[in-house]
């Protein structure tokens, strides 16, 4: 079962965990008991203290009660009631707390008694107050009687009056029954005397009657007070007894709890010592098992390895016991490995001998090779002489070719220079045309202005022919100006300034058509989707402006229509076509129309300078494009412009 | 309140154009005095009130300059450049009035800070209209620092 080392470790670990668990469980159990016991002890202490305070309060209250009856202390009443309140509160508080049944019963008794006590006490106080009031009345009645009697100046009456005063004082201080009767007798004798002396009148009789009534009432009160006092004293004594017994009970409970806690603590100490001893024993047992099952075999294997290292090749691991766990198996594997190593070692020694033989053989071969090499070097020398001859011939040929190439290069350079000269000349020509046009423009404008001045100033006096001449002059000058304008445009196309930009053709055409401000009888139809191309904006404007204007100019239809559309040509070009329903062009003129100043009509038929299409063609060639025309006379024309999508930088 | 009309200086070498402009001035009943100079150097002399224009009575500071581009000695673009770099004159409103339609002339003028660029129109009626418009515009616009001072 416990074959594997892992299993052994599991067992050991399990035992350790178990011993810890038992220890912790014990600890938890004791802690719980300890806590509960402490709580109980605390409760007992609390109860005992409450009861003691109740008892003390009661004793103090009784003191104040005495003081109250004797009226020795002015604040006795207040103190008494305060303590009474405290006691009631204490009792209420204790009754809400769980205590023993004995205490509960006693508390109930005490509560009842205290209620009775309070009731009696209040009654006594009430009666006493009433009595005191009666005494005041009695005293005042007595004073009135005496003063009335004394006014008669009867010396013989002094004696009974004195007696009355004496007995009244005695009665009021002690309230004894005998004194009450004596006072009554004295009062009777005073009454008789008064009758005898014929002093008695209605008023005196009233005083005496009132006196008697008050005295009787006082005596009745006194009797009731005495009865109540007796009852009250009994209650007090019973309460005192109860308090003593409840206090004793609380003390007993406290002692019991304390003893219980002490016992528990002792038990806990003992248990801890026992469990610690058990745990220590477990751990020691575990170590012993580990040492026997794991450490000893590992040490045996290490010993074998060390022996082998120091040269005892024959050393082997010897397994003790019957068990075959991993460590024992490791030892046996080590044995097998050592066996294999021994075998390999023997084989290696054999190989080494063979190698030594082969090395000596190789040495003899090298000597042979040395001889061969010497022979080869002679052969190479012979061949080198032949190769040098061939090389010389080749060099000669190369020289010849280089001369020819040089000549070619010179010719090429010449050609390039000529091309550049041509370009310069072309540019110069362009500039020349520009300058000329500009300079011609100035006198033309002046002539135009002067003709205008003349017409303005002479408007009223001009006759038929003169007016016609003047109009002719203005018209001719206008044509001249138009011609020069177109020439300026044409020459400006050669100007290489300005940048290529990516132009959205659709948007560009819409803007151009808006700018041209075409007559209202012309409909220009554009498709919806348009591509973008790389081009110089001014050149693109020249191309489409002239084509659109031509399409409208050479058109006699009532609803002139220009359609512009496009489609891709190959991978790198677009073709844009401008179609009209105009007069059309005969195919034989299709070449000529692109030449400068080439016209097919007189000025009277169609206006224009004959430069428009030349400008278009030049602009297209500047953009590396091409133009084609499809038209027949009377069937409208279609000019198609092919332009590359992108302009390659040269 | 009647403002004293501001003066306009015109730099123009072609006498035909001068005559045409003066006629337009008269025909449009423009009251502002028009001063003429025939080339770029003369124009700068007038503006700086030196050489033959040293008398402020006959050559007062103009409020607007109408400038031709193609002129002998010093062309209009050079004059414009000088004005814009000059501490005294750099706020002077300058209008190019030229026969050149060339794109590069127009762009260069705006780069140098011209206030307007007008191509000389064909026909005298058009020229008159242009002159009237220029005057009306500058009459309405509050010129920098009053009519006579443009520092």
PDB file of C-alpha atoms in Angstrom, chain B residues 1-2 5 8 10-11 17 28 32 44 53 57 105 115 145 151:
ATOM      1  CA  UNK B   1     -20.543 117.603 -44.161  1.00  0.00           C
ATOM      2  CA  UNK B   2     -18.589 117.955 -47.380  1.00  0.00           C
ATOM      3  CA  UNK B   5     -12.186 114.753 -52.019  1.00  0.00           C
ATOM      4  CA  UNK B   8      -5.719 109.648 -56.783  1.00  0.00           C
ATOM      5  CA  UNK B  10      -2.064 107.097 -61.550  1.00  0.00           C
ATOM      6  CA  UNK B  11       1.200 105.574 -62.776  1.00  0.00           C
ATOM      7  CA  UNK B  17      -4.596 105.131 -71.642  1.00  0.00           C
ATOM      8  CA  UNK B  28     -18.209 110.314 -64.656  1.00  0.00           C
ATOM      9  CA  UNK B  32     -11.219 113.771 -56.806  1.00  0.00           C
ATOM     10  CA  UNK B  44       8.089 106.946 -56.076  1.00  0.00           C
ATOM     11  CA  UNK B  53       7.515 116.798 -56.765  1.00  0.00           C
ATOM     12  CA  UNK B  57       0.911 122.045 -52.964  1.00  0.00           C
ATOM     13  CA  UNK B 105       1.346  88.864 -62.685  1.00  0.00           C
ATOM     14  CA  UNK B 115      -5.527  95.806 -52.580  1.00  0.00           C
ATOM     15  CA  UNK B 145      -5.506 107.239 -41.167  1.00  0.00           C
ATOM     16  CA  UNK B 151       1.073 106.115 -42.047  1.00  0.00           C
TER      17      UNK B 151
END
